[in-house]
Amino acid sequence: MSADADTRSATEVRPGATQAGPAVGAQKDTRRDSFAARLRRDWPLLVMAMPMLVIVTAFWWVPALGNVIAFQDYNPFSGGILGSPIIGFTNFAQLFGDPQFIRAVVNTVGITAFQLVFYFPVPIALALLLNSVVSGRLRAFIQGVVYLPHFFSWVLVVAIFQQMFGGAGLIAQILRDHGHAGIDWMTNSDTFILLVTAETVWKDAGWGTIVFLAALSTIDPNLYEAAAVDGARRWRRMWHITLPGLRPVIVLLLILRLGDALNVGFEQFMLQRGAVGSKVSEVFDTFVYWSGLRTGDFGYGAAAGLFKGLVGLALILVANRVAHALGERGVYSRS
Amino acid sequence: MSKTKVSGLAPWEEPGSAAGRIGKGGVLALIALAVLLPLYTIVLTSLSSADTVNRAGGLVLVPDGITFDAYRQIFSDSVVSRAVLVSTGVTVAGTAVSLGVSVLGAYALSRPGTLFHRPILFCVLLMFVFFPGLIPTYLMVASLGLKDSYWSLILPSAVSAFNVVVLRAFFMNIPRELLDSARIDGAGEFRILWRIVLPLSKAVTAVIGLFYAVGYWNAWFNAMLFIDDTRKWPLALILRSYVVDSNPLPTATVGVNGFGHVAPPTLAIKMAIVAIAVLPALIIYPFVQRHFTKGVIIGAIKG
């Protein structure tokens, strides 16, 4: 379905080239060539695609199909994937009765919703701010600085936050020097959602501005001039020109985010689960790891993973449909 | 007229109020500080003596003598230096494999209408919308006998659908006539890719290479899953164990010096490991930075 995405783009069918003409013409499309002729023509491309296909097959298709163990009482030692008994939806039934799983779902959805409000607008605001910086050199410098944390691993980001906000961190240290009680936000489960959101902002908000800055640069400057001549001042111009110009990108990213709602950053939560406890930090992916892989209950963990994968798939398809209904381009289109 | 030019404003643009400009400057300074201050104090702490760290009661903000003791200790110890080697090796080999496979695959997919174009594209695009799951992937790697092999750190993450699509979109924009004329001159597909397409796509290839390299350098979870032998751990996993969890590794000798037993690493040593982990990104970054927009935008639009 999504393969139809952009295959129908410009270069494809050329009405003039129905007959395989002389050498050059043959290179233009013809679906009507015989299979053998196309194979003769395109085999080098197939060879080139081969390494990619092998890897995708081995580490995507086979595992994707390997999800059948979600319906099995899977035992790697007796029987494996072919010999383990099929138990239908038992794993799933057990899953929906597992309080830890429910907690993972609630936490995941809660964190996504929270970050939609407190993270999503940050890159937009930052992009508007950067865009309003008149000096090109200053803007390039700030951009360079704010993109940087995107390239740090989560381990680093958590380590850095630990050194800033942890019990022995910089803030606690400064507070203690001035006679206050120290703080430890790294192990405080009440403020955990603020902490992970702050980490996400620090790491990715700068990087997130790229798309918005690019969209801003495509807005016709004459619009601003015309509006200014008509007496619209800064804020009005932003409201009536800039924000409408950003709308398609905002909608697109919002949809992508909704389609991705079940992914809240696996590594980030894995790393901090020990410090704050599983009550607030258990999300889908950590649940799969801790109750499937760690315990060796592979079938059960696979059921949780498959559930997440399918819900995620459905969310993306629905989000895209909504985008089209709203008249936006969506994630993939059919034209 | 000349005045407006100096300030960079368009002639019709009203200059901002003084308060507004000061406010904006303040916010920008805060943002820059939020990124740079942690890096500054981490590097400074890693370069400080144990005395200075003790006196500061933690991270060092004001420099008071520079010493490379922490780095010397780290590199005299086999655990961290091994990990740096492992990470470097995995990053170099992984980036080469990923980039090679992705460039070939993207070029193969860059011409709609060729044989099996749609099914192959479908295979790749499906990766965007469905993640097969941690456990089946783990079982696959285990059943291929890749546990405790460095390949387990490379192959499962070797192909990123996003990167393939970005490269493909770029290749598709290369004028067809150029490729056709090369073909008339008798060049085969491999030759065209190597001699014409790649030289025209240096920037995007560099950005994708950076994305892959950063991914490999930063990865720790695959190593935690697949590598039981701590001597084969990459730096990111050492970082997690040492710094985030403050565990002494069983085989570590950092911290043994002077005590005779394994103690948790000192703050300076922790920060030195953090600094080493950040370093490669900081070095490559300026060279690739200006190409970011292109790579990311194409991906965002086509993805």
XYZ file of C-alpha atoms in Angstrom:
638
model
C 0.000 0.000 0.000
C 2.596 2.460 0.987
C 4.728 1.129 -1.821
C 2.426 3.014 -4.129
C 3.627 6.092 -2.365
C 5.850 7.809 -4.800
C 6.272 5.243 -7.495
C 3.776 7.032 -9.650
C 5.897 10.123 -9.745
C 6.893 12.054 -12.793
C 9.443 9.825 -14.447
C 7.271 6.856 -14.833
C 5.063 6.076 -17.783
C 5.983 7.813 -20.954
C 3.258 7.474 -23.511
C 5.650 7.847 -26.426
C 7.763 4.871 -25.533
C 5.416 1.984 -25.998
C 7.631 0.321 -28.555
C 11.111 -0.497 -27.523
C 12.912 1.755 -29.907
C 16.603 1.855 -30.583
C 19.020 1.573 -27.694
C 18.168 4.824 -25.954
C 14.447 4.344 -26.146
C 14.741 0.964 -24.535
C 16.034 2.583 -21.403
C 12.810 4.492 -20.996
C 10.102 2.657 -19.250
C 8.242 -0.056 -20.798
C 6.222 -2.326 -18.659
C 5.292 -4.140 -21.823
C 8.733 -5.553 -22.373
C 8.906 -9.228 -21.762
C 10.111 -10.443 -18.410
C 13.274 -11.795 -19.958
C 14.034 -8.489 -21.643
C 13.515 -6.578 -18.428
C 15.645 -9.048 -16.542
C 18.393 -8.640 -19.101
C 18.138 -4.883 -18.740
C 17.714 -4.577 -14.987
C 19.735 -7.390 -13.498
C 22.525 -5.109 -12.266
C 19.976 -3.190 -10.220
C 18.713 -6.416 -8.695
C 22.243 -7.376 -7.784
C 22.664 -3.993 -6.134
C 19.484 -4.386 -4.135
C 20.503 -7.841 -2.988
C 22.569 -7.000 0.137
C 19.819 -4.708 1.365
C 17.186 -7.346 0.726
C 19.168 -10.009 2.543
C 19.524 -7.804 5.630
C 15.921 -6.648 5.555
C 14.764 -10.239 5.186
C 16.943 -11.545 7.968
C 16.315 -8.783 10.478
C 12.879 -7.547 9.526
C 10.805 -10.114 7.642
C 11.887 -13.201 9.495
C 11.451 -11.555 12.933
C 8.144 -10.065 11.791
C 6.912 -13.541 10.893
C 8.596 -14.907 13.992
C 5.869 -13.152 15.935
C 3.920 -16.392 15.655
C 5.547 -17.286 18.949
C 3.118 -14.798 20.479
C 0.505 -17.482 19.876
C 2.668 -20.269 21.225
C 3.796 -21.595 24.538
C 7.249 -20.973 23.210
C 10.165 -22.889 24.551
C 13.511 -22.325 22.878
C 14.947 -25.574 24.200
C 12.206 -28.037 23.454
C 10.810 -27.546 20.017
C 11.595 -23.919 19.287
C 9.417 -22.040 16.889
C 8.283 -25.102 14.924
C 7.714 -27.517 17.771
C 6.191 -25.320 20.472
C 2.483 -25.877 21.059
C 0.016 -23.335 19.715
C -2.023 -21.808 22.513
C -4.021 -19.233 20.591
C -4.671 -15.986 22.360
C -3.738 -17.177 25.848
C -0.724 -14.871 25.999
C -2.841 -11.904 24.993
C -5.536 -12.713 27.526
C -2.912 -12.915 30.219
C -1.410 -9.645 28.978
C -4.600 -7.653 29.347
C -4.983 -8.953 32.883
C -1.443 -8.028 33.869
C -1.393 -4.857 36.027
C 2.194 -4.140 34.988
C 1.152 -4.170 31.326
C -1.778 -1.870 32.014
C 0.643 0.404 33.816
C 2.977 0.381 30.816
C 0.097 1.330 28.529
C -1.098 4.095 30.843
C 2.415 5.495 31.277
C 3.131 5.380 27.552
C -0.060 7.156 26.593
C 0.328 9.641 29.438
C 3.870 10.536 28.486
C 2.957 10.886 24.806
C 0.061 13.195 25.670
C 2.187 15.221 28.072
C 4.959 15.663 25.522
C 2.496 16.570 22.814
C 1.645 19.620 24.895
C 5.005 20.387 26.465
C 7.490 19.179 23.882
C 5.866 19.450 20.471
C 5.483 23.262 20.393
C 9.036 23.896 21.612
C 10.815 23.378 18.267
C 8.209 25.557 16.561
C 8.752 28.371 19.049
C 12.507 27.936 18.822
C 12.382 28.033 15.026
C 10.352 31.249 15.104
C 12.842 32.732 17.528
C 15.825 31.702 15.398
C 14.118 32.959 12.281
C 13.675 36.365 13.854
C 17.380 36.699 14.598
C 18.580 39.248 12.085
C 22.297 38.573 12.225
C 23.063 35.585 10.020
C 26.222 34.699 11.866
C 24.584 34.674 15.285
C 21.772 32.537 13.936
C 24.195 30.024 12.435
C 26.040 29.842 15.743
C 22.921 29.245 17.813
C 21.707 26.669 15.295
C 25.027 24.865 15.506
C 24.756 24.821 19.287
C 21.175 23.627 19.558
C 21.565 20.852 16.958
C 24.482 19.385 18.830
C 22.769 17.393 21.614
C 20.857 15.424 18.987
C 24.102 13.583 18.298
C 24.662 12.553 21.884
C 23.479 9.153 22.938
C 20.788 8.767 25.560
C 23.397 7.383 27.886
C 25.237 10.670 27.632
C 22.116 12.762 28.021
C 21.068 10.860 31.117
C 24.602 11.061 32.481
C 24.674 14.805 31.881
C 21.286 15.332 33.522
C 22.432 13.203 36.417
C 25.427 15.470 36.873
C 23.191 18.535 36.723
C 20.031 17.526 38.580
C 21.001 14.406 40.513
C 21.561 14.154 44.261
C 25.279 14.845 43.792
C 24.744 17.097 40.809
C 25.565 20.698 40.128
C 22.229 22.206 41.148
C 22.104 20.281 44.426
C 25.692 21.270 45.063
C 24.975 24.983 44.510
C 21.852 24.780 46.659
C 23.773 23.140 49.491
C 26.540 25.730 49.239
C 23.916 28.356 49.927
C 22.424 26.552 52.859
C 19.417 24.997 51.173
C 18.449 21.360 51.112
C 19.759 19.527 48.063
C 17.513 18.124 45.366
C 17.490 14.856 43.508
C 15.258 14.916 40.506
C 16.797 11.802 39.017
C 15.174 9.489 41.547
C 11.983 11.418 42.221
C 9.128 9.476 40.680
C 6.652 12.365 41.075
C 8.616 14.651 38.786
C 9.805 11.921 36.441
C 7.547 12.998 33.591
C 8.983 16.514 33.796
C 12.479 15.102 33.825
C 12.049 12.947 30.723
C 10.369 15.807 28.909
C 13.185 18.168 29.854
C 15.695 15.611 28.593
C 13.810 15.261 25.338
C 13.676 19.024 24.910
C 17.372 19.347 25.628
C 18.330 16.575 23.234
C 15.969 17.045 20.320
C 14.161 20.391 20.347
C 17.024 22.096 18.515
C 17.202 19.386 15.894
C 13.446 19.559 15.506
C 13.679 23.160 14.320
C 15.320 22.148 11.034
C 12.091 21.202 9.356
C 10.329 24.338 10.544
C 13.208 26.602 9.551
C 13.168 25.101 6.087
C 9.426 25.673 5.850
C 9.905 29.252 7.030
C 12.476 29.887 4.332
C 9.964 28.935 1.647
C 7.476 31.621 2.681
C 7.407 34.363 0.071
C 9.033 37.478 1.609
C 6.792 39.678 -0.540
C 3.885 38.594 1.626
C 5.545 40.168 4.641
C 6.305 43.342 2.790
C 2.752 43.636 1.490
C 1.372 43.029 4.971
C 3.746 45.592 6.456
C 2.676 48.131 3.872
C -0.920 47.394 4.838
C -0.026 48.240 8.418
C 0.308 44.757 9.936
C 2.959 44.803 12.610
C 5.286 42.024 13.717
C 2.925 39.870 15.712
C 0.106 40.184 13.202
C 2.435 39.211 10.392
C 3.520 36.181 12.379
C -0.083 35.193 13.035
C -1.366 35.737 9.505
C 1.607 34.785 7.364
C 4.191 32.778 9.265
C 1.944 30.380 11.120
C -0.281 29.583 8.119
C 2.932 28.979 6.170
C 4.011 26.436 8.769
C 0.661 24.719 8.939
C 1.304 21.856 6.502
C 4.541 20.921 8.256
C 2.954 21.151 11.683
C 0.093 18.911 10.612
C 2.482 16.443 9.023
C 4.654 16.193 12.098
C 1.669 16.002 14.386
C 0.383 13.058 12.385
C 3.750 11.361 12.391
C 3.885 11.835 16.145
C 0.401 10.421 16.652
C 1.218 7.458 14.458
C 4.271 6.998 16.635
C 2.379 7.503 19.891
C 3.497 4.222 21.401
C 7.165 5.071 21.007
C 8.270 7.324 23.799
C 11.960 6.588 23.711
C 12.990 3.140 24.773
C 16.583 3.824 25.766
C 15.683 6.847 27.821
C 13.357 4.768 29.975
C 15.553 1.689 30.106
C 18.342 3.817 31.495
C 16.286 5.434 34.226
C 14.016 2.605 35.220
C 16.362 1.530 37.959
C 16.606 4.996 39.470
C 12.919 5.920 39.645
C 11.284 2.526 39.741
C 9.002 0.828 37.256
C 5.821 2.432 38.511
C 6.309 5.624 36.541
C 8.952 4.543 34.045
C 7.480 1.332 32.650
C 6.539 1.900 29.024
C 5.677 -0.538 26.242
C 9.210 -1.328 25.192
C 10.619 -1.686 28.674
C 7.732 -3.984 29.508
C 8.623 -6.236 26.570
C 12.215 -6.313 27.728
C 11.614 -6.905 31.412
C 8.709 -9.312 31.303
C 9.628 -11.117 28.112
C 13.317 -11.172 27.529
C 14.608 -10.933 31.076
C 12.339 -13.637 32.399
C 12.723 -15.846 29.357
C 8.976 -15.777 28.771
C 9.470 -15.161 25.067
C 5.944 -15.896 23.906
C 4.498 -13.475 26.415
C 6.932 -10.695 25.562
C 6.401 -11.260 21.855
C 2.652 -10.928 22.388
C 3.198 -7.535 24.021
C 5.547 -6.490 21.211
C 3.147 -7.656 18.517
C 0.273 -5.836 20.161
C 2.309 -2.665 20.169
C 3.411 -3.129 16.555
C -0.132 -3.671 15.306
C -1.626 -0.786 17.269
C 1.205 1.421 15.985
C 0.501 0.321 12.415
C -3.191 1.067 12.820
C -2.420 4.485 14.295
C -0.226 5.431 11.345
C -2.843 4.369 8.818
C -5.607 6.203 10.665
C -3.491 9.330 11.128
C -2.686 9.383 7.452
C -6.301 8.988 6.502
C -7.190 11.877 8.798
C -4.534 14.003 7.137
C -6.021 13.363 3.725
C -9.486 14.096 5.017
C -8.200 17.434 6.276
C -6.808 18.164 2.846
C -3.172 17.857 3.873
C -0.519 15.875 2.075
C -0.152 13.264 4.754
C 2.733 10.930 5.303
C 2.376 9.190 1.996
C 0.078 10.016 -0.842
C -1.293 8.257 -3.857
C -0.557 10.848 -6.475
C 18.521 53.240 3.493
C 22.092 52.435 4.363
C 21.131 52.308 8.000
C 18.594 49.546 7.445
C 21.129 47.582 5.473
C 23.588 47.629 8.329
C 21.064 46.215 10.753
C 20.013 43.591 8.216
C 16.367 44.609 8.273
C 14.294 45.043 5.152
C 13.460 48.698 4.449
C 9.807 48.181 5.359
C 10.544 46.354 8.568
C 10.094 48.273 11.802
C 13.047 47.907 14.172
C 12.231 45.936 17.305
C 11.920 47.719 20.628
C 14.979 47.810 22.850
C 13.260 45.714 25.503
C 12.224 43.157 22.934
C 15.733 42.868 21.597
C 17.266 42.517 25.033
C 14.690 39.889 25.931
C 15.397 37.943 22.779
C 19.131 38.154 23.340
C 18.666 36.929 26.889
C 16.617 33.938 25.792
C 19.134 33.014 23.112
C 21.990 33.287 25.596
C 20.133 31.041 28.027
C 19.501 28.460 25.330
C 23.140 28.404 24.284
C 24.175 28.193 27.930
C 21.841 25.268 28.576
C 23.701 23.257 25.952
C 27.222 24.496 26.505
C 27.429 24.764 30.302
C 27.065 21.026 30.984
C 29.676 20.257 28.335
C 32.012 22.883 29.788
C 31.802 21.669 33.355
C 32.110 18.030 32.345
C 35.265 18.624 30.332
C 36.676 20.865 33.061
C 35.977 18.311 35.779
C 37.643 15.583 33.750
C 40.728 17.800 33.555
C 40.805 18.638 37.264
C 42.762 17.009 40.039
C 41.021 15.036 42.783
C 41.721 17.954 45.137
C 39.961 20.472 42.952
C 36.984 18.156 42.559
C 36.778 17.669 46.322
C 37.010 21.363 47.025
C 34.281 22.096 44.482
C 32.182 19.413 46.164
C 31.380 17.901 42.775
C 31.517 19.330 39.284
C 34.110 22.024 38.743
C 32.963 25.377 37.388
C 36.085 27.453 37.924
C 39.313 26.049 36.518
C 42.098 25.518 39.037
C 44.981 23.800 37.346
C 44.672 21.348 34.501
C 45.755 17.747 34.798
C 45.373 14.806 32.489
C 45.464 12.293 35.348
C 41.981 10.971 34.710
C 42.728 10.342 31.050
C 46.058 8.761 31.885
C 44.331 6.404 34.316
C 41.613 5.555 31.841
C 44.021 4.684 29.104
C 46.309 2.735 31.370
C 43.302 0.551 32.066
C 42.395 -2.127 29.600
C 38.628 -1.877 29.991
C 38.056 1.624 28.689
C 40.788 1.586 26.083
C 39.455 -1.712 24.775
C 35.973 -0.241 24.690
C 37.182 2.751 22.708
C 38.794 0.363 20.226
C 35.649 -1.764 20.008
C 33.452 1.283 19.492
C 35.785 2.691 16.873
C 35.951 -0.601 15.032
C 32.206 -1.194 15.129
C 31.536 2.376 14.058
C 33.935 2.261 11.118
C 32.911 -1.202 9.928
C 29.229 -0.582 10.591
C 29.176 2.738 8.782
C 30.969 1.197 5.804
C 28.513 -1.704 5.643
C 25.443 0.473 6.180
C 26.472 3.139 3.729
C 27.469 0.605 1.085
C 24.283 -1.407 1.395
C 22.080 1.693 1.538
C 23.681 3.454 -1.420
C 23.431 0.329 -3.575
C 19.871 -0.295 -2.451
C 18.812 3.299 -2.909
C 20.282 3.433 -6.389
C 18.583 0.173 -7.308
C 15.318 1.737 -6.172
C 15.885 5.058 -7.888
C 14.275 4.106 -11.188
C 10.593 3.328 -11.103
C 9.491 0.858 -13.708
C 12.454 -1.442 -13.432
C 12.012 -5.096 -12.670
C 10.616 -5.834 -9.182
C 10.852 -2.157 -8.321
C 7.562 -2.106 -6.474
C 7.945 -5.199 -4.331
C 11.426 -4.153 -3.260
C 10.286 -0.644 -2.425
C 7.367 -2.101 -0.540
C 9.748 -4.196 1.554
C 11.712 -1.127 2.532
C 8.757 1.150 3.189
C 7.097 -1.425 5.402
C 9.961 -0.930 7.822
C 8.587 2.535 8.468
C 5.233 1.421 9.727
C 5.877 -1.781 11.602
C 8.547 -2.806 14.047
C 8.832 -6.591 14.232
C 9.513 -6.532 17.935
C 12.394 -6.949 20.297
C 11.993 -10.603 21.108
C 11.721 -12.065 17.596
C 14.721 -9.947 16.597
C 16.646 -11.223 19.593
C 15.776 -14.826 18.758
C 16.807 -14.294 15.145
C 20.203 -12.915 16.115
C 20.677 -15.739 18.593
C 19.687 -18.399 16.087
C 22.140 -17.032 13.537
C 24.833 -17.661 16.124
C 25.711 -13.974 16.282
C 25.638 -13.691 20.064
C 28.936 -12.390 21.373
C 29.930 -11.518 17.825
C 30.609 -7.934 16.808
C 28.316 -8.533 13.823
C 25.382 -8.540 16.217
C 26.130 -4.853 16.788
C 26.084 -4.103 13.070
C 23.762 -6.295 11.041
C 20.433 -5.882 12.887
C 20.662 -2.100 12.541
C 22.525 -2.005 9.238
C 19.675 -0.752 7.062
C 17.656 2.269 8.063
C 14.627 2.702 5.838
C 14.704 6.431 6.474
C 18.265 6.762 5.201
C 17.572 4.610 2.139
C 14.576 6.756 1.253
C 16.562 9.979 1.663
C 19.338 8.674 -0.602
C 16.835 7.376 -3.118
C 15.020 10.698 -3.275
C 18.311 12.402 -3.925
C 19.348 9.922 -6.639
C 15.980 10.288 -8.348
C 16.571 14.007 -8.770
C 19.704 13.482 -10.828
C 18.829 14.325 -14.437
C 17.994 11.205 -16.368
C 19.713 12.482 -19.480
C 23.036 12.398 -17.677
C 22.653 8.732 -16.846
C 21.313 7.905 -20.305
C 24.251 9.500 -22.035
C 26.652 7.515 -19.878
C 24.737 4.409 -20.777
C 25.084 5.151 -24.491
C 28.795 5.438 -23.933
C 28.655 1.894 -22.671
C 28.880 2.427 -18.920
C 27.276 -0.252 -16.777
C 25.115 0.478 -13.726
C 27.931 0.048 -11.236
C 30.123 2.405 -13.185
C 27.355 4.986 -13.437
C 26.735 4.811 -9.727
C 30.412 5.131 -8.873
C 31.431 7.705 -11.479
C 28.373 9.895 -11.876
C 25.766 9.436 -9.181
C 28.002 9.320 -6.116
C 30.171 12.314 -7.023
C 26.970 14.310 -7.485
C 25.652 13.190 -4.107
C 28.646 13.771 -1.881
C 26.805 16.033 0.537
C 23.831 13.796 1.164
C 26.049 10.715 1.369
C 28.182 12.472 3.978
C 25.146 13.333 6.082
C 23.765 9.808 5.876
C 27.194 8.474 6.748
C 27.228 10.704 9.802
C 23.777 9.504 10.839
C 24.900 5.901 10.633
C 28.210 6.583 12.361
C 26.557 8.431 15.230
C 24.065 5.598 15.566
C 26.805 2.985 15.860
C 28.943 5.056 18.191
C 26.028 5.725 20.520
C 24.459 2.270 20.506
C 24.587 0.328 23.740
C 21.357 -1.626 23.891
C 22.243 -4.191 21.219
C 25.511 -4.771 23.018
C 23.672 -5.276 26.286
C 21.406 -7.824 24.590
C 23.885 -9.712 22.496
C 27.313 -9.352 24.086
C 27.806 -11.237 27.336
C 31.573 -10.968 27.271
C 32.352 -7.632 28.965
C 35.677 -7.415 27.160
C 33.738 -6.911 23.940
C 31.603 -4.071 25.276
C 31.528 -0.812 23.352
C 32.177 2.509 25.058
C 28.520 3.470 25.303
C 27.810 0.410 27.439
C 30.836 1.066 29.635
C 29.560 4.606 30.017
C 26.226 3.328 31.124
C 27.719 0.939 33.620
C 30.374 3.281 35.011
C 28.673 6.619 34.874
C 24.920 6.169 34.920
C 24.796 3.177 37.228
C 28.120 3.848 38.980
C 29.041 0.152 38.889
C 32.623 -0.917 39.015
C 33.116 -3.501 36.298
C 34.379 -6.830 37.569
C 37.345 -6.720 35.228
C 38.059 -3.037 35.692
C 41.290 -1.763 37.075
C 40.338 1.903 37.087
C 40.118 2.871 40.734
C 42.271 -0.041 41.845
C 45.331 2.191 41.867
C 46.316 2.908 45.462
C 43.465 0.993 47.026
C 44.114 -2.535 45.929
C 40.442 -3.217 45.417
C 37.902 -2.177 42.875
C 36.234 1.084 43.837
C 33.598 2.990 41.947
C 35.226 5.358 39.464
C 35.946 8.873 40.672
C 34.031 11.811 39.300
C 36.965 13.002 37.195
C 37.235 9.573 35.613
C 33.524 9.400 34.971
C 33.587 12.787 33.319
C 36.626 11.833 31.275
C 34.692 8.849 29.909
C 31.778 11.145 29.101
C 34.153 13.543 27.343
C 35.677 10.722 25.289
C 32.202 9.559 24.304
C 31.221 13.047 23.147
C 34.434 13.755 21.312
C 33.872 12.091 17.910
C 30.549 13.838 17.430
C 32.168 17.172 18.231
C 35.001 16.577 15.769
C 32.962 15.479 12.753
C 30.078 17.808 13.430
C 31.389 21.083 11.959
C 32.216 19.408 8.652
C 28.800 17.971 8.062
C 26.636 20.535 9.783
C 25.934 22.696 6.760
C 24.490 19.740 4.864
C 21.973 18.795 7.535
C 19.067 20.720 6.180
C 19.205 19.094 2.785
C 19.306 15.567 4.114
C 16.649 16.012 6.731
C 14.240 17.928 4.570
C 14.274 15.458 1.752
C 13.635 12.746 4.284
C 10.805 14.621 5.903
C 9.108 15.316 2.609
C 9.546 11.929 1.034
C 9.262 9.865 4.182
